[in-house]
Short mmCIF file of C-alpha atoms in Angstrom, two decimals:
data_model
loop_
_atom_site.label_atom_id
_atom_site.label_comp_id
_atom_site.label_asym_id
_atom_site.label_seq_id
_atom_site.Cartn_x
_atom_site.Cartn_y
_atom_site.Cartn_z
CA UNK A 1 0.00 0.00 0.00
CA UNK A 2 1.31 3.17 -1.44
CA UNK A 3 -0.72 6.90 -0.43
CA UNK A 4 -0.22 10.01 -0.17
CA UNK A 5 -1.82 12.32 1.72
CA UNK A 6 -0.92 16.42 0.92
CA UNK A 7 -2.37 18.85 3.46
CA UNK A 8 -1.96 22.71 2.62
CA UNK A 9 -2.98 24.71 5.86
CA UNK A 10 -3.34 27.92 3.78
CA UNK A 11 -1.19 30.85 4.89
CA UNK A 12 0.77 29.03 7.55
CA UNK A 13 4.44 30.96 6.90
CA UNK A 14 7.54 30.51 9.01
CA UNK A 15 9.28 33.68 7.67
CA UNK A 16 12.67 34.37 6.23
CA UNK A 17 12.02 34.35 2.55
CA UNK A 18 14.95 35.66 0.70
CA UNK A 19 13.60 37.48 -1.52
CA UNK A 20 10.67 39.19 1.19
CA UNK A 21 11.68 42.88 0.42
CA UNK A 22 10.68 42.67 -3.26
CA UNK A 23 7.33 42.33 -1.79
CA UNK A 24 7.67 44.83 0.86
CA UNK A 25 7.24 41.44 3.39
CA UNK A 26 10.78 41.87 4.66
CA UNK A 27 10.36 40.25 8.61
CA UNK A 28 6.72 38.49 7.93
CA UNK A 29 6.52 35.68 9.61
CA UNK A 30 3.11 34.00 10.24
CA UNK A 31 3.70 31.46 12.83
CA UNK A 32 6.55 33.43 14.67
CA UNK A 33 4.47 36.68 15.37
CA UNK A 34 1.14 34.11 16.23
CA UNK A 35 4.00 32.51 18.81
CA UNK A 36 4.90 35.91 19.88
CA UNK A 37 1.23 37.10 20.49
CA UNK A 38 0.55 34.39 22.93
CA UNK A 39 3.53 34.09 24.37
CA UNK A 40 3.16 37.92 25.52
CA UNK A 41 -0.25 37.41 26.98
CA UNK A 42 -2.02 39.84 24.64
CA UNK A 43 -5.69 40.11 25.60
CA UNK A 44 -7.85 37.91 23.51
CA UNK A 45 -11.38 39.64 23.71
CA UNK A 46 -13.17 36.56 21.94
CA UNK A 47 -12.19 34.17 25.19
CA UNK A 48 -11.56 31.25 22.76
CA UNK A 49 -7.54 30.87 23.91
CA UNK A 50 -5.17 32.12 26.59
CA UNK A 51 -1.53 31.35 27.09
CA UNK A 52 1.50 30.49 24.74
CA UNK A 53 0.74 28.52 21.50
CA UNK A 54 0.61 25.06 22.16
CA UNK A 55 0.70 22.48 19.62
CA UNK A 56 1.90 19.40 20.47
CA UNK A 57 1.63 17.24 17.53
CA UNK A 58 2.47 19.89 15.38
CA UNK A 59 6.10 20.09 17.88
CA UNK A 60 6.96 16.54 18.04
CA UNK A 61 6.97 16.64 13.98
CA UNK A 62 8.95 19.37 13.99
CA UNK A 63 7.99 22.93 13.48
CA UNK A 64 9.83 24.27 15.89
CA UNK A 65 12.98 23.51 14.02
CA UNK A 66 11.80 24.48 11.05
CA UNK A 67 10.53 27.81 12.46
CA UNK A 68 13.83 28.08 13.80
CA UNK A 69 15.62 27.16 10.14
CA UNK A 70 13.68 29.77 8.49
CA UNK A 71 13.55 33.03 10.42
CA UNK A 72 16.32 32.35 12.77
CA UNK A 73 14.45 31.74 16.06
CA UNK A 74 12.15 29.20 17.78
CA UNK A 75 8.88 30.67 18.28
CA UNK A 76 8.45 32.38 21.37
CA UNK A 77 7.04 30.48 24.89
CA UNK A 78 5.91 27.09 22.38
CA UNK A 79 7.47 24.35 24.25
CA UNK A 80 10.11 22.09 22.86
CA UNK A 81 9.08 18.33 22.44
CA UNK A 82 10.72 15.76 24.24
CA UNK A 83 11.72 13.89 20.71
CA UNK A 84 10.66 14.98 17.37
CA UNK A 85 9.33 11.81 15.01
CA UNK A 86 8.81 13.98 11.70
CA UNK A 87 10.94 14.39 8.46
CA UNK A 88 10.92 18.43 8.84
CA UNK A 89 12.24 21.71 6.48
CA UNK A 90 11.21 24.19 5.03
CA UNK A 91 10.93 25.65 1.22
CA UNK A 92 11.53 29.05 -0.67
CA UNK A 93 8.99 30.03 -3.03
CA UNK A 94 9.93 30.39 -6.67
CA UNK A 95 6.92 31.25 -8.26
CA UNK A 96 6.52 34.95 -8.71
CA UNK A 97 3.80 36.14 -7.00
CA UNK A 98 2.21 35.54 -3.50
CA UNK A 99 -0.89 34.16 -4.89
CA UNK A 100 -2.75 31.01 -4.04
CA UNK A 101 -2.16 29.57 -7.66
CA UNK A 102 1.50 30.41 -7.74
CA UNK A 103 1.56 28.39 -4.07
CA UNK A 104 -0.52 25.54 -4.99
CA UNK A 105 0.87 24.87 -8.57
CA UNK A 106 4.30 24.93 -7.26
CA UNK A 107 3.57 22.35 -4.09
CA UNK A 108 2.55 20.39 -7.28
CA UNK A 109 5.66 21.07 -9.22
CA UNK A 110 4.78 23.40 -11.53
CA UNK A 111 5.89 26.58 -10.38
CA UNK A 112 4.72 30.40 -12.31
CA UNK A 113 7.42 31.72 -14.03
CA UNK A 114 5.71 34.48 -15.61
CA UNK A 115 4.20 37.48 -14.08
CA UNK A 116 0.71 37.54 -13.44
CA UNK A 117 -1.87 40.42 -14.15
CA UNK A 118 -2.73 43.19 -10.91
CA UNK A 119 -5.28 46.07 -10.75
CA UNK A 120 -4.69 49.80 -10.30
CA UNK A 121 -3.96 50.10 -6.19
CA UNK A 122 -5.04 53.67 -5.98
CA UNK A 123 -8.51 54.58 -8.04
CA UNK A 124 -10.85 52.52 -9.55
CA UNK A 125 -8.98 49.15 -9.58
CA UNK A 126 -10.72 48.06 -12.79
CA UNK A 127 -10.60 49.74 -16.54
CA UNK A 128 -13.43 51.26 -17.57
CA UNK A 129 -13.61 49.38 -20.86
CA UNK A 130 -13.21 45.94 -18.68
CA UNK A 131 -15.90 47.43 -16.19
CA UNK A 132 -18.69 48.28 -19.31
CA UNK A 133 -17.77 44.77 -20.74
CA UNK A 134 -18.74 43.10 -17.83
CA UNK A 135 -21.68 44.93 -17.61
CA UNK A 136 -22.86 44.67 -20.95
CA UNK A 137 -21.99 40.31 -20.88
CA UNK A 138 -23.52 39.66 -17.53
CA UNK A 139 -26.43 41.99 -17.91
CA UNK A 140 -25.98 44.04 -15.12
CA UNK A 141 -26.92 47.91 -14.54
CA UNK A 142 -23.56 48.84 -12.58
CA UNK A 143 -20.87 47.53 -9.90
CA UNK A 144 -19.94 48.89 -6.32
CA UNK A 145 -16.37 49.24 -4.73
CA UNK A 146 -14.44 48.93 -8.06
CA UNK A 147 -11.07 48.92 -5.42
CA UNK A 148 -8.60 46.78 -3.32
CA UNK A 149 -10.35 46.00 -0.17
CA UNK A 150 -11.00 43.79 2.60
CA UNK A 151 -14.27 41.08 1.75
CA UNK A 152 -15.60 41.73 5.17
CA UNK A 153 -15.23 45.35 5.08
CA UNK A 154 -16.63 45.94 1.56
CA UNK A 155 -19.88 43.84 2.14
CA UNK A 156 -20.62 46.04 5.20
CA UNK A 157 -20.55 48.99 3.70
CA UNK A 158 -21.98 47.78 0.11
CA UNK A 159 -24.42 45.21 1.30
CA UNK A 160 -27.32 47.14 1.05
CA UNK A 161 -26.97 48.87 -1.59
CA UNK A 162 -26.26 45.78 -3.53
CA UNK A 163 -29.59 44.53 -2.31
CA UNK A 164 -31.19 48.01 -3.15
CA UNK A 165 -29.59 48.62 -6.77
CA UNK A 166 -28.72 45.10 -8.18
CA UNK A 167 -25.31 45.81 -8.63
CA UNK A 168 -22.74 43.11 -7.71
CA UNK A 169 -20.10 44.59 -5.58
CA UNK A 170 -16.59 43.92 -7.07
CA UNK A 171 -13.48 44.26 -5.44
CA UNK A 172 -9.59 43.07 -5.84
CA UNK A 173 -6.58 43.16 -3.90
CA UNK A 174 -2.27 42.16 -3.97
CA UNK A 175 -3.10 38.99 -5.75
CA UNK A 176 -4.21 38.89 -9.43
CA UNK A 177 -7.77 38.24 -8.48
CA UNK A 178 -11.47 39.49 -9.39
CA UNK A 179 -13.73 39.06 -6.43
CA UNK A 180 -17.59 39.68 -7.02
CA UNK A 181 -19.54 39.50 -3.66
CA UNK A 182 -23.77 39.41 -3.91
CA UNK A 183 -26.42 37.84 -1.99
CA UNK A 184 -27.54 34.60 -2.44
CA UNK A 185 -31.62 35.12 -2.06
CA UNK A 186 -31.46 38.63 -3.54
CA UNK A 187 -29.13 38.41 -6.30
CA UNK A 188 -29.26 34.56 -6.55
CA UNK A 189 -26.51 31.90 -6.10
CA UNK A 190 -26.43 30.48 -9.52
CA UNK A 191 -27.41 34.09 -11.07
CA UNK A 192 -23.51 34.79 -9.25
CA UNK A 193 -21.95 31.97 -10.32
CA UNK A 194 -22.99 32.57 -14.15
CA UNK A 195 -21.43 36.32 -13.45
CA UNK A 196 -18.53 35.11 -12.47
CA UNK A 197 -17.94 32.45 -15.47
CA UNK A 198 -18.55 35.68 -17.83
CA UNK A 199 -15.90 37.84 -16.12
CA UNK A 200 -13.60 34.89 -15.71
CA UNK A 201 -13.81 35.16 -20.04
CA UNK A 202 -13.00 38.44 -20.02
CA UNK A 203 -10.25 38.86 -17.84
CA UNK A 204 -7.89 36.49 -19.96
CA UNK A 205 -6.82 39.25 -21.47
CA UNK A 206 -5.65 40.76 -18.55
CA UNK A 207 -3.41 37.65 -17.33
CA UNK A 208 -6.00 37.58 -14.14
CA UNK A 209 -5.16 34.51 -11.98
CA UNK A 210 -8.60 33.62 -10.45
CA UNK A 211 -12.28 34.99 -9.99
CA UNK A 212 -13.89 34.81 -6.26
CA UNK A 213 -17.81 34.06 -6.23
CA UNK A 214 -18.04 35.55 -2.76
CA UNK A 215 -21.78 34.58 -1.56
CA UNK A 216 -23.34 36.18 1.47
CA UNK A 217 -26.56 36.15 3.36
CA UNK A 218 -28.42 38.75 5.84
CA UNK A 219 -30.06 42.47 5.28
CA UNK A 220 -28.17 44.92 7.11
CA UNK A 221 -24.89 45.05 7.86
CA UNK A 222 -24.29 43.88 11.77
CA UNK A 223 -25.80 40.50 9.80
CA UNK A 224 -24.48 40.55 6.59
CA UNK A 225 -22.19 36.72 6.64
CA UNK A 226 -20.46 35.00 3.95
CA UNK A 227 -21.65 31.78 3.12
CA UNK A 228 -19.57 28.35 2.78
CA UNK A 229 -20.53 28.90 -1.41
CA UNK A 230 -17.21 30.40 -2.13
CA UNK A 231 -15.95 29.15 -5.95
CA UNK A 232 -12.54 30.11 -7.08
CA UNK A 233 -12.74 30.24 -11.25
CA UNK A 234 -8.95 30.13 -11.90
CA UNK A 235 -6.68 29.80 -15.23
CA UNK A 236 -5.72 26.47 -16.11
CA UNK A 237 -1.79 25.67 -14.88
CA UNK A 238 1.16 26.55 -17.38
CA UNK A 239 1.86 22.85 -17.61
CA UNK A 240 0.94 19.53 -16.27
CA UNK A 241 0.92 19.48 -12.67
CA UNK A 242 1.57 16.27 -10.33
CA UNK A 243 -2.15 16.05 -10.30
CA UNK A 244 -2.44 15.56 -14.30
CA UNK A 245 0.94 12.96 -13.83
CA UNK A 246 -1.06 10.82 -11.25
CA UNK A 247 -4.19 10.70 -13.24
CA UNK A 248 -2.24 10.08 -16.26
CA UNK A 249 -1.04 6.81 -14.53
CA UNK A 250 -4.66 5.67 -13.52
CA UNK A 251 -4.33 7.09 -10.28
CA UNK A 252 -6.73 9.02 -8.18
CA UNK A 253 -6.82 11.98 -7.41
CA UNK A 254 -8.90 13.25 -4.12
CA UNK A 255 -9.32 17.14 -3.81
CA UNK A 256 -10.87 18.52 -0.76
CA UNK A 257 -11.94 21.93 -0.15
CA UNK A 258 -10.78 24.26 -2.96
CA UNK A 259 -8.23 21.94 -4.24
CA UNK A 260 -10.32 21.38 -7.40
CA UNK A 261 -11.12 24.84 -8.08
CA UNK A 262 -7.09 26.14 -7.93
CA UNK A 263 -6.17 23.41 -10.86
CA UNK A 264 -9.31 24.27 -12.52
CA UNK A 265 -10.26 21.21 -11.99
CA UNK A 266 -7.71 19.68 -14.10
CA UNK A 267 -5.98 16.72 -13.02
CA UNK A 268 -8.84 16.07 -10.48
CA UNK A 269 -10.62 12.91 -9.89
CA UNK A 270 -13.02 14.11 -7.75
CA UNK A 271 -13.78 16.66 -5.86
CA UNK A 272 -15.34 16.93 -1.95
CA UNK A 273 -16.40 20.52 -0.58
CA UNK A 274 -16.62 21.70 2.95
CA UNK A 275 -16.88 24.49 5.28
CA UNK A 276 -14.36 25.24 7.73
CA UNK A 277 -11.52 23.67 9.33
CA UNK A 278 -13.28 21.38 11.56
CA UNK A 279 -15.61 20.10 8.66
CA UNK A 280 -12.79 19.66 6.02
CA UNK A 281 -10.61 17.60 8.63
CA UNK A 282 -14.02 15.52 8.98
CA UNK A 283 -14.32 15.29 5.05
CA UNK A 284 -10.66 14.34 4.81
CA UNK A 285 -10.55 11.42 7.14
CA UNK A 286 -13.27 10.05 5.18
CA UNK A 287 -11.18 10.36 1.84
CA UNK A 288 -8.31 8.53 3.69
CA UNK A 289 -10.32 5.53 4.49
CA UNK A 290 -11.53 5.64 0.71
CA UNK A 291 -8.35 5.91 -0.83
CA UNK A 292 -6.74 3.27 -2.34
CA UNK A 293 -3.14 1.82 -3.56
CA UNK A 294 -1.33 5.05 -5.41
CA UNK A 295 -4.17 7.42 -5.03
CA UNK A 296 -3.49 11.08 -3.10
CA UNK A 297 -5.33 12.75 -1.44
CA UNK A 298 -4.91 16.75 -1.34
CA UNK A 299 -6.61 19.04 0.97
CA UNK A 300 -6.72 22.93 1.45
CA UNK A 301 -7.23 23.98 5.04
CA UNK A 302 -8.22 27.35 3.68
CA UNK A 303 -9.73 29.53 7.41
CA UNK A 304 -6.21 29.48 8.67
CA UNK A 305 -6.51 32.46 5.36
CA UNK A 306 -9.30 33.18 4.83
CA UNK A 307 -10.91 33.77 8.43
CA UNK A 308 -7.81 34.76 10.03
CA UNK A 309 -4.80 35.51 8.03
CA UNK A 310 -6.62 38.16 5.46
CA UNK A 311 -8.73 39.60 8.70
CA UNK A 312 -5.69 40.07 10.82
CA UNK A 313 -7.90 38.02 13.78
CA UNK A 314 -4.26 36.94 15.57
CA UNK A 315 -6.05 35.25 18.38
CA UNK A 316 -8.47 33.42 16.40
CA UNK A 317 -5.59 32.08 14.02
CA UNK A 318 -4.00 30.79 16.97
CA UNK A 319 -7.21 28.88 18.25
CA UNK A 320 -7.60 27.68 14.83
CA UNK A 321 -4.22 25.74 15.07
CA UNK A 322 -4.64 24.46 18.18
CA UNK A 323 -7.66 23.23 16.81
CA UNK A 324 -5.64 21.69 14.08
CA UNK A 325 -3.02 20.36 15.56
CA UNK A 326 -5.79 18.45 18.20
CA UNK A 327 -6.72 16.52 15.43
CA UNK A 328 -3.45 14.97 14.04
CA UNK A 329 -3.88 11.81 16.02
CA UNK A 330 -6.97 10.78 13.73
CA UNK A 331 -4.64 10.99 10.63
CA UNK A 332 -1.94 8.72 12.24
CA UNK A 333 -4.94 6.61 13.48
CA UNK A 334 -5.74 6.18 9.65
CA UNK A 335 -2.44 5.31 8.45
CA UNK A 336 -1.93 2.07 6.95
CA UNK A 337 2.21 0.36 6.15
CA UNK A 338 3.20 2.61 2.87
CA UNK A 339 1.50 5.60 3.83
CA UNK A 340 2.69 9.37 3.46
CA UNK A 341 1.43 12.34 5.22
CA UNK A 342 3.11 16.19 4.26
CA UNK A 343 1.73 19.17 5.84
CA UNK A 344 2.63 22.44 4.41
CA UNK A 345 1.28 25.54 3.10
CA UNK A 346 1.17 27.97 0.09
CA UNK A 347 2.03 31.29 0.98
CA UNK A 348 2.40 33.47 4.21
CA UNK A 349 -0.76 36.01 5.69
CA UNK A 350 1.43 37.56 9.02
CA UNK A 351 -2.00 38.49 11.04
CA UNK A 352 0.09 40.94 12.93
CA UNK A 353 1.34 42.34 9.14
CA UNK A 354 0.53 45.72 7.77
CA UNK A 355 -2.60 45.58 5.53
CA UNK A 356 -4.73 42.38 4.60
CA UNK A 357 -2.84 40.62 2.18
CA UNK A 358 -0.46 37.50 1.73
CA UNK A 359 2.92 37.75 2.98
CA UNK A 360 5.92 36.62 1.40
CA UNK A 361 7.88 33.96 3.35
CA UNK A 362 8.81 30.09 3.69
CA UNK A 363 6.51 27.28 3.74
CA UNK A 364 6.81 24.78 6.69
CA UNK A 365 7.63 20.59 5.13
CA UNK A 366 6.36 18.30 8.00
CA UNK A 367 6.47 14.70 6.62
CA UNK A 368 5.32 11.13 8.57
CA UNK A 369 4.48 7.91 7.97
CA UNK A 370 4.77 4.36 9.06
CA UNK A 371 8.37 3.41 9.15
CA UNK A 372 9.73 7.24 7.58
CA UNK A 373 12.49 8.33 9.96
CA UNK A 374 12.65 11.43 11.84
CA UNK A 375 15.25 13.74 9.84
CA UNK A 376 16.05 17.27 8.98
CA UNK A 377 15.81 17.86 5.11
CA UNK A 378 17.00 21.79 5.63
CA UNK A 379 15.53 24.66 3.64
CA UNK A 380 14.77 23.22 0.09
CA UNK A 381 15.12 25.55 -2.88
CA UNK A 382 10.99 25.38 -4.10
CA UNK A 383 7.95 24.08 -3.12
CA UNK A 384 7.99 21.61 -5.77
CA UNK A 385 10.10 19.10 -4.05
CA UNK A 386 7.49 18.67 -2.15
CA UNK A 387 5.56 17.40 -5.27
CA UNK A 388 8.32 15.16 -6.95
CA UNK A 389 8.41 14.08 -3.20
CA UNK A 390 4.89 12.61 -3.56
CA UNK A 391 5.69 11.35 -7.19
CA UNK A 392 8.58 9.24 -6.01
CA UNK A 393 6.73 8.06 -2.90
CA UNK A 394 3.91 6.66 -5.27
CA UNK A 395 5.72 5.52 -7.98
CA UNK A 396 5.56 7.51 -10.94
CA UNK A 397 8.01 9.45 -13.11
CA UNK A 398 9.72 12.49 -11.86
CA UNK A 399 8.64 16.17 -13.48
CA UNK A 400 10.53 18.90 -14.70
CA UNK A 401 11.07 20.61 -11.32
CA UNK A 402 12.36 19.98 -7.96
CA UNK A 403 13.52 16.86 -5.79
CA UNK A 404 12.13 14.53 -3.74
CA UNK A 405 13.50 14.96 -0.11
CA UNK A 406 12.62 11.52 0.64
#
């Protein structure tokens, strides 16, 4: 028996990235500054945590030397485990970009090597011509926001007007991405989804890496809430990925949460939605025990980002792993003799960082299994070792880029 089993807790960055001042990210670090929040007692109004981060699990695999490889320092007040029983590194980015895409693609060995499309910062983000296109295609009367902003934010102060006028509200922000927010009674779900295929044909043109269908229910705006309807519409990968390589072979390939809608659904076998943390750990221990000889399964862990990282919530990130990291013993309780579990992430999203957006910084590599030996594999040059990793553990011939560690 032969798995693999790729687990992508969105945003989780150790820091140090070499190249972090091209991005204005120079001394992000995710994890470290979560570490540092606890550790200093700041006041957590929400009552869901108190104390220094502890994750035990997440320890005795490792990420406390990896932390420590990539930024310099352990995290502060996280205690050291007694042994650690996890192949554990780290990884530089090479994909250019911080996006999700860039992240994802090269975890599955295909990094970006081209630049991708951004809107106007200051001003309307979008182009007039690209706004009266959209208009004109999807049949609507107008837009709202038209600027970089927070999803949260923009819904509360658009909401009702988009319930009043019709108009979808539109927003982008540091990543090439077009996100359309609009009720789901009012505006309709599918009515949304059908918007966002249009402008997803439009923005070609403009080298756009994904567009957001960001659904939301209530009327005003202390009730306005984002639904777990979120579909990412995203250009197909430059090349094939490990996903297309595995499928190629006759393997399967399981994709939990957004998985599917990163690749575009390409090199997918099937794909299981969720929403939230709790409920995609739940959906991925049932893939496990459905999985058979050479399949993968690949899950996004995508609140670590979405509800923490982008809202700067540093307490709530923290709960969140703990969370996480409480649940590890029902993977190794799944395990069978071949197995292979890697935990990593895509990008960074510092919730004690300036602004709302991704960060710029290394990717923890935790790796375990039945009979895989603890070892250090040291700061690996991209993310898409971590793919040829998977490749060589289940048998199939290595890609273009990147080793395996293993």
């Amino acid at each position: 028996m032969a798995r693999a089993f790729l687990f992508v807790l969105d945003s989780l960055g150790v820091g140090g990235s070499p190249d972090a001042s091209a991005y204005g990210d120079t001394g992000a670090d995710t994890l470290g500054h979560i570490a540092e929040f606890c550790a200093a007692g700041a006041a957590d109004r929400t009552g869901l945590r108190s104390g220094p981060l502890m994750l035990p699990n997440l320890s005795a695999l490792g990420i406390l030397e990896v932390a420590k490889a990539a930024s310099g320092a352990y995290p502060a007040g996280m205690p050291k485990p007694d042994r650690i029983v996890g192949v554990h590194g780290c990884a530089n980015e090479v994909s250019h970009g911080k996006d999700t895409p860039s992240g994802h693609w090269e975890i599955a060995g295909t990094p970006v090597m081209f630049d991708w499309g951004y809107f106007a910062a200051e001003g309307d983000a979008f182009p007039e011509k690209l706004v009266e296109a959209i208009c004109r295609a999807g049949e609507i009367p107008g837009i709202l926001g038209n600027c970089h902003a927070s999803g949260t934010d923009i819904i509360a102060r658009h909401g009702e007007e988009h319930i009043r006028t019709g108009k979808p509200i539109c927003y982008t922000s540091s990543d090439s991405v077009f996100q359309i927010a609009a009720h789901e009674i009012h505006f309709g779900l599918d009515r949304l989804l059908g918007l966002c295929r249009t402008v997803r044909g439009l923005l070609d043109a403009y080298n756009i890496g994904r567009v957001i269908a960001r659904p939301f229910i209530g009327e005003t705006p202390a009730t306005f809430e984002r639904t777990g309807n979120r579909r990412d519409l995203s250009v197909l990968p430059p090349e094939p990925t490990l996903l297309d390589r595995l499928v190629k072979e006759g393997r399967s390939v399981h994709a939990v949460g957004k998985i599917g809608d990163i690749f575009a659904h390409q090199g997918v076998s099937r794909v299981i939605k969720a929403n939230g943390n709790m409920a995609l750990m739940d959906a991925t221990l049932t893939a496990m025990d459905e999985a058979t000889d050479g399949d993968l399964v690949f899950t996004n862990f995508v609140d670590f980002d979405m509800v923490y990282g982008h809202r700067r919530d540093v307490p709530g990130y923290a709960a969140a792993l703990e969370a996480f990291d409480a649940r590890l013993p029902e993977v190794v309780q799944k395990l069978k003799t071949g197995d292979l579990v890697i935990l990593t992430a895509d990008h960074g999203c510092d919730p004690t960082w300036r602004g709302t957006d991704h960060t710029r910084e290394r990717v923890p590599i935790l790796a375990f299994g039945p009979h895989i030996s603890a070892r250090a594999i040291g700061i690996r040059p991209t993310y898409a070792d971590i793919g040829e990793t998977v490749a060589k553990h289940l048998g199939i011939a290595p890609g273009l880029h990147g080793r395996s560690f293993l």
